[in-house]
Short mmCIF file of C-alpha atoms and ligand atoms in Angstrom, two decimals:
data_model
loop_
_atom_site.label_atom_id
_atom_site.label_comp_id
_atom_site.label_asym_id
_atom_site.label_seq_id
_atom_site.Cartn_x
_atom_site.Cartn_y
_atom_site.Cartn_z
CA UNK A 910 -28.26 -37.72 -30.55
CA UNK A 911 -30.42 -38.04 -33.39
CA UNK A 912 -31.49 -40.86 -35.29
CA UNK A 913 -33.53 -42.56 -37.86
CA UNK A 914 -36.32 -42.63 -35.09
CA UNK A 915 -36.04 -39.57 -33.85
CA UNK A 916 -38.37 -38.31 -36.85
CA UNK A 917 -41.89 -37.24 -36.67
CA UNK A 918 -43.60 -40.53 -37.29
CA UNK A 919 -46.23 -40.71 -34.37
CA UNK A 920 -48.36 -43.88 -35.64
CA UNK A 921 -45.08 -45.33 -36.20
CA UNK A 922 -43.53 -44.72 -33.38
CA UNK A 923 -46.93 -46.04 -30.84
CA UNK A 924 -46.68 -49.52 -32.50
CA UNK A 925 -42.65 -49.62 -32.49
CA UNK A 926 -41.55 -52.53 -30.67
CA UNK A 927 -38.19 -52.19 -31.29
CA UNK A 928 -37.13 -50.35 -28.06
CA UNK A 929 -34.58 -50.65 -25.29
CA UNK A 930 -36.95 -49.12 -22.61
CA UNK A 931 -39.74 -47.84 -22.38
CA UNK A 932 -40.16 -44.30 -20.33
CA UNK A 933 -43.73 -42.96 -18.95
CA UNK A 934 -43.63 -39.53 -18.42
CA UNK A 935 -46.55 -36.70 -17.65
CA UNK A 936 -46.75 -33.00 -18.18
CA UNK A 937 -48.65 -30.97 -15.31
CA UNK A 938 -49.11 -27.62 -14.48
CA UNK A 939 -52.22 -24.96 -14.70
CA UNK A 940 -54.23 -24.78 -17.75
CA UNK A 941 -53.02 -22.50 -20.32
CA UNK A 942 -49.63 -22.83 -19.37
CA UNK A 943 -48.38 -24.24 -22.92
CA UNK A 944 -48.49 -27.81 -21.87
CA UNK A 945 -50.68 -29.68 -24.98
CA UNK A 946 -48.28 -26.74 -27.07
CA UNK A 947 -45.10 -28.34 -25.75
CA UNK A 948 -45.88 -32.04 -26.90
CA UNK A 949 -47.28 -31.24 -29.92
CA UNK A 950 -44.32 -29.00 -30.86
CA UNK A 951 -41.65 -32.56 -29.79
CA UNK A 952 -43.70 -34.93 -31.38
CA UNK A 953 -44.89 -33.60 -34.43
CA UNK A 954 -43.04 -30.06 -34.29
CA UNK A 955 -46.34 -27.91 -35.05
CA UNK A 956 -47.75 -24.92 -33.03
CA UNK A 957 -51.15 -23.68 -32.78
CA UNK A 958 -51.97 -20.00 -31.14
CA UNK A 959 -55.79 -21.39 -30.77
CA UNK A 960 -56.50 -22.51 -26.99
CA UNK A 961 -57.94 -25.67 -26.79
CA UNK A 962 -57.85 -26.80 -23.38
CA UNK A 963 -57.24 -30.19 -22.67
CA UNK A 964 -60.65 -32.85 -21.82
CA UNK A 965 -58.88 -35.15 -18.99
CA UNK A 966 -55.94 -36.69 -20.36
CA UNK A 967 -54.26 -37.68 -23.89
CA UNK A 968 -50.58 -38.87 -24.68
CA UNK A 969 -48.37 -38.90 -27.37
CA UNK A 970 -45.58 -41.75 -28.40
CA UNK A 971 -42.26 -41.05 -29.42
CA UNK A 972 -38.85 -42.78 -29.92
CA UNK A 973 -35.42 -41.08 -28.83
CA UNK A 974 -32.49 -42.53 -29.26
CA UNK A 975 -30.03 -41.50 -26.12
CA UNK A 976 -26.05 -43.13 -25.81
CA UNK A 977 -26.67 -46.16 -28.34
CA UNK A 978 -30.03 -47.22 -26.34
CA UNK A 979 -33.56 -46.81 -27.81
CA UNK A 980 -36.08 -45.29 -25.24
CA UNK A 981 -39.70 -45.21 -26.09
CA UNK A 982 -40.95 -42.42 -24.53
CA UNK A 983 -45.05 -42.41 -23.65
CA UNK A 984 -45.73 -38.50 -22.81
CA UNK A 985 -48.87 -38.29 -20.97
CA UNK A 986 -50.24 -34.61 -21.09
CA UNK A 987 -52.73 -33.53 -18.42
CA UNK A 988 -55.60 -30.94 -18.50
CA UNK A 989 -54.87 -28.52 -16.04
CA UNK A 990 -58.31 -27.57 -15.19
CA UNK A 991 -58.85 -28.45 -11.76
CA UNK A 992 -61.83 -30.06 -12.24
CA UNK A 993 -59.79 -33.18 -13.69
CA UNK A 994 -57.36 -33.36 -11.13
CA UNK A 995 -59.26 -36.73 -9.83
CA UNK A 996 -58.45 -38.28 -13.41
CA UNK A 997 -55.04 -36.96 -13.72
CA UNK A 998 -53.85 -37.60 -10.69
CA UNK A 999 -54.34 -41.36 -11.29
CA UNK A 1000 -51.92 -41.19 -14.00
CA UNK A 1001 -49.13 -40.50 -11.99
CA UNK A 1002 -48.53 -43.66 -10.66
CA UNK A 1003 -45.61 -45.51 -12.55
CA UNK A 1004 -44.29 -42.42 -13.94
CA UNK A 1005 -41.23 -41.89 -14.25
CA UNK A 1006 -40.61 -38.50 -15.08
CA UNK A 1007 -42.54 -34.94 -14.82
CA UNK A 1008 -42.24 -31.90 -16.90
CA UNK A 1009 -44.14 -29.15 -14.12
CA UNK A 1010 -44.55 -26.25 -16.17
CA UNK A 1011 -45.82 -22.70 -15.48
CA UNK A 1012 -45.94 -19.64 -17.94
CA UNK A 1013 -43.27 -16.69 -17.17
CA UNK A 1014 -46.40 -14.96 -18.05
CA UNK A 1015 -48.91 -15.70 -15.18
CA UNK A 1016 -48.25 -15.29 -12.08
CA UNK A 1017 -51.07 -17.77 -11.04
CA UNK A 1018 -49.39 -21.02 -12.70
CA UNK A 1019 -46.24 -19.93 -10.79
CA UNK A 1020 -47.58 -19.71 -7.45
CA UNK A 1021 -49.35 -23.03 -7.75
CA UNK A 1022 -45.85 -24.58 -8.55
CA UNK A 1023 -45.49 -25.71 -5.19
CA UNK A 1024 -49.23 -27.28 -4.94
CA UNK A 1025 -47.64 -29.07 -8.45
CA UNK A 1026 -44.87 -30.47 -7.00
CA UNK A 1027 -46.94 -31.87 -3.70
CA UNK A 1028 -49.34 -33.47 -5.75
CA UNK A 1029 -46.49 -35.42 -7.67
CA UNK A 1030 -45.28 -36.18 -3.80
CA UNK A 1031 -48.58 -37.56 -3.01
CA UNK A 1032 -49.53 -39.80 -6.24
CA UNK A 1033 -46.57 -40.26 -7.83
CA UNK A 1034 -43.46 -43.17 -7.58
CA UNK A 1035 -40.80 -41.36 -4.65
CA UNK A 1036 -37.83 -41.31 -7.25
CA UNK A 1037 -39.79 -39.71 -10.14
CA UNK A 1038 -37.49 -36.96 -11.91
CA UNK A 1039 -38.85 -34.04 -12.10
CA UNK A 1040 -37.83 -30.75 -14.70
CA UNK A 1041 -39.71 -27.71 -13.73
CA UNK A 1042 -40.42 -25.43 -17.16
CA UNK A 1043 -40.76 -21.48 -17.42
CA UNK A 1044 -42.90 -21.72 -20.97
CA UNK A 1045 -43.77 -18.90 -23.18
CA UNK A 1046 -39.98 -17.21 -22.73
CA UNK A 1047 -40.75 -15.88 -26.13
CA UNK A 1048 -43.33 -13.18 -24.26
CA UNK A 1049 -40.52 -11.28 -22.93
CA UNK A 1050 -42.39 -8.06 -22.69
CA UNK A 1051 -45.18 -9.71 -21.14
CA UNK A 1052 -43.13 -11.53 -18.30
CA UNK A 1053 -43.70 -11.17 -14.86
CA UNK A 1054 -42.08 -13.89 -13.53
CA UNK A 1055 -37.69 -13.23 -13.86
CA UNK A 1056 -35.39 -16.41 -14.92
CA UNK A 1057 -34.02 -16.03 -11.66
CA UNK A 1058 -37.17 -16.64 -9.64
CA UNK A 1059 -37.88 -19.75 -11.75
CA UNK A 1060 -34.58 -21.38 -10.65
CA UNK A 1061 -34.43 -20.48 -7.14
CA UNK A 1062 -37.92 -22.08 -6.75
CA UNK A 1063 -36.19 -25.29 -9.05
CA UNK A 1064 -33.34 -25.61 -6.58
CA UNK A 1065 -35.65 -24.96 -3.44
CA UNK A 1066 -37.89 -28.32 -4.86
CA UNK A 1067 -34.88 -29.90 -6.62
CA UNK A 1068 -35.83 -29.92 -9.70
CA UNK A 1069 -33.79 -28.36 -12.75
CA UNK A 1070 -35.13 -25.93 -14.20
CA UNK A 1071 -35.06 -24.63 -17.89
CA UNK A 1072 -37.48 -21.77 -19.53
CA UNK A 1073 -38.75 -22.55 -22.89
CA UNK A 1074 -40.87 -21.95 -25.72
CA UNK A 1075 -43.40 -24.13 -27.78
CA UNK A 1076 -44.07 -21.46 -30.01
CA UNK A 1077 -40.52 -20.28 -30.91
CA UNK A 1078 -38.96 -23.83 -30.01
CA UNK A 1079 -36.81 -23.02 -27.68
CA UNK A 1080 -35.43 -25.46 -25.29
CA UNK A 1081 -38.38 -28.06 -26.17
CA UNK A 1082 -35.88 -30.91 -27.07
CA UNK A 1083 -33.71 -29.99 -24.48
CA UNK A 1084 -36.25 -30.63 -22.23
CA UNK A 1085 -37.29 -34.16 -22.69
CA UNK A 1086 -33.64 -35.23 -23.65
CA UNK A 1087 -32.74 -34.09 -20.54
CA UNK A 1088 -35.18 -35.32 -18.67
CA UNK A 1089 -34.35 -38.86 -20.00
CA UNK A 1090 -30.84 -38.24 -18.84
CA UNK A 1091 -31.77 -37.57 -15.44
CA UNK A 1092 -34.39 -40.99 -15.26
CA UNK A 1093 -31.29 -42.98 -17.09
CA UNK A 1094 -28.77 -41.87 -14.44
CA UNK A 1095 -31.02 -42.45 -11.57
CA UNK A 1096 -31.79 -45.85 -12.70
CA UNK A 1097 -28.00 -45.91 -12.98
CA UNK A 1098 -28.04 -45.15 -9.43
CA UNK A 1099 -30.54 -47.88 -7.71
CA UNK A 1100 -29.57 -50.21 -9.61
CA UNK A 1101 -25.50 -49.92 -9.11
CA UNK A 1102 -27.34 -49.86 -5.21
CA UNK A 1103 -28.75 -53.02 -5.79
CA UNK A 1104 -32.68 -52.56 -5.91
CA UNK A 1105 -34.88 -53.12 -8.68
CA UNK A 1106 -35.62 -51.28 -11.30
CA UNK A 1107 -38.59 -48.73 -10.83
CA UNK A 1108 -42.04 -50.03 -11.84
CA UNK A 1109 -42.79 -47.44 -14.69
CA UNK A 1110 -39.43 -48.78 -16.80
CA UNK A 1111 -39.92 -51.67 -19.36
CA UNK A 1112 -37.27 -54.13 -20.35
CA UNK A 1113 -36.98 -55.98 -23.70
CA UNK A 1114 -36.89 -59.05 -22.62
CA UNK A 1115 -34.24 -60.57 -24.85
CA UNK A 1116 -32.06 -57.48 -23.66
CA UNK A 1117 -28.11 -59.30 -22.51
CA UNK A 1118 -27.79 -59.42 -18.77
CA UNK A 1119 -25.27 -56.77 -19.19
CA UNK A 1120 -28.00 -54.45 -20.55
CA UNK A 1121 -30.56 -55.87 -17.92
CA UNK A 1122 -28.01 -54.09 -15.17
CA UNK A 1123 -27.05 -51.58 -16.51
CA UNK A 1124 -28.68 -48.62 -18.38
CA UNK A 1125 -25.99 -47.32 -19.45
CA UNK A 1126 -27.50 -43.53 -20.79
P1 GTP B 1274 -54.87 -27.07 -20.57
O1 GTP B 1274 -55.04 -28.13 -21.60
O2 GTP B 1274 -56.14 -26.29 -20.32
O3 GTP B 1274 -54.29 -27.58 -19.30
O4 GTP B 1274 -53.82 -25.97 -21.18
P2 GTP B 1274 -52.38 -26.24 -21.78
O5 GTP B 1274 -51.37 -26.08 -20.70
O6 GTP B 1274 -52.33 -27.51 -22.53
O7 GTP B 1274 -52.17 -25.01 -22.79
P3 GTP B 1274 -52.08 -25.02 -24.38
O8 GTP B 1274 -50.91 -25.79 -24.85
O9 GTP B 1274 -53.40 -25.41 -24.92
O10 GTP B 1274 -51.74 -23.48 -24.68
C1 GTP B 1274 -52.52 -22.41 -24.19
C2 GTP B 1274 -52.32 -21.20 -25.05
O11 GTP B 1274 -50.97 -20.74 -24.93
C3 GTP B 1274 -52.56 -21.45 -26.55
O12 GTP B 1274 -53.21 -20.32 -27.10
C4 GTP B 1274 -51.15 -21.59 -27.11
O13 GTP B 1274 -51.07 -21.19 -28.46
C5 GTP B 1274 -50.36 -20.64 -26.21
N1 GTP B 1274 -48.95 -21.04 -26.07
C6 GTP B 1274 -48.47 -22.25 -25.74
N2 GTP B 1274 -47.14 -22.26 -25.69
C7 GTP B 1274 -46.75 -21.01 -25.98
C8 GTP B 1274 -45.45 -20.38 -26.08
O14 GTP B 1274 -44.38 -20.96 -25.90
N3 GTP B 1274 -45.46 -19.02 -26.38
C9 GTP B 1274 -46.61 -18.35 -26.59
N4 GTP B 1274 -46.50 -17.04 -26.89
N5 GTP B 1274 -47.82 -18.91 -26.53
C10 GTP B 1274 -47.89 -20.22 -26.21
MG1 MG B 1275 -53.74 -28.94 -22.87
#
């Protein structure tokens, strides 16, 4: 759902206290694969064809308003040059969701899905949600990885899986929106279980019990 806050207002929206949670979340994946693209087309819905590959690590801050609850959302996006992996890697403690994206384009950034997905096994919290992409669906004579492939690997690591495009703007909401779903209904899930919440979500404090237990998204 839309909202007064879900408008491109970066500076804005990184000062905003006025939040119900607060959501860390990290974009990986090779380099080139669209990733800086992706952000900059949610946050601030521009697109650049010039390749500037990512120096370590950068984030953007944006508000979303999801089921009457305000959820800051701190998008960390990673260079995917593997001589930063050291840096990035230390980001992914206390996040709380992943966007793993490859290009339908290059084979490469799809077969190193799986090295993706072990890293976030190996740095990151156990319950992290994770959405694997297929970016660039726009280059449909170009693509040499098939829809199909993309979601059979998603189910095999299960992760959902949507293909997308920063460019034309396809699927780029629908990405993080959903991806905020899934954290909001896991949190749902531990904490209807009983345990607390997961170190990468912030509470207002003066939040009512009732909103202290229950998420609600
Ligand atoms: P690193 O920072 O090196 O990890 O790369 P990155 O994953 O951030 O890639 P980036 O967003 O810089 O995009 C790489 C190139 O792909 C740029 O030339 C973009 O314009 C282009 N690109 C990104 N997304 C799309 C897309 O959806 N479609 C097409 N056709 N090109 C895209
Ligand atoms: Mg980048």
């Amino acid at each position: 759902m839309a909202s007064a806050n879900d408008t491109h207002q970066p500076q804005k929206d990184a000062a905003d206290q006025n939040f119900d949670y607060m959501f860390k979340l990290l974009i990986i994946g090779n380099s080139s694969v669209g990733k800086t693209s992706f952000l900059f087309r949610y946050a601030d819905d521009s697109f650049t064809s010039a390749f500037v590959s990512t120096v370590g690590i950068d984030f953007k801050v944006k508000t979303v308003y999801r089921n009457e609850k305000r959820v800051k959302l701190q998008i960390w996006d990673t260079a995917g040059q593997e001589r930063y992996r050291t840096i990035t890697t230390a980001y992914y403690r206390g996040a709380m969701g992943f966007l793993l994206m490859y290009d339908i384009s290059n084979v490469d950034s799809f077969n190193a899905v799986q090295d993706w997905a072990t890293q976030i096994k190996t740095y990151s919290w156990d319950n992290a949600q994770v959405l694997l992409v297929g970016n660039k669906c726009d280059l449909e004579d170009d693509r040499v990885i098939p829809a199909e492939d993309g979601r059979r690997l998603a189910e095999e690591l299960g992760f959902e899986f949507f293909e997308a495009s920063a460019k034309e703007n396809i699927n780029v909401k629908q990405v993080f929106e959903r991806l905020v779903d899934v954290i909001c209904e896991k949190m749902n899930e531990s904490l209807e279980n009983g345990p607390v919440p997961p170190s990468g979500t912030t509470q207002l404090n003066d939040a009512s019990p009732k909103e202290q237990s229950n998420c609600s998204c």
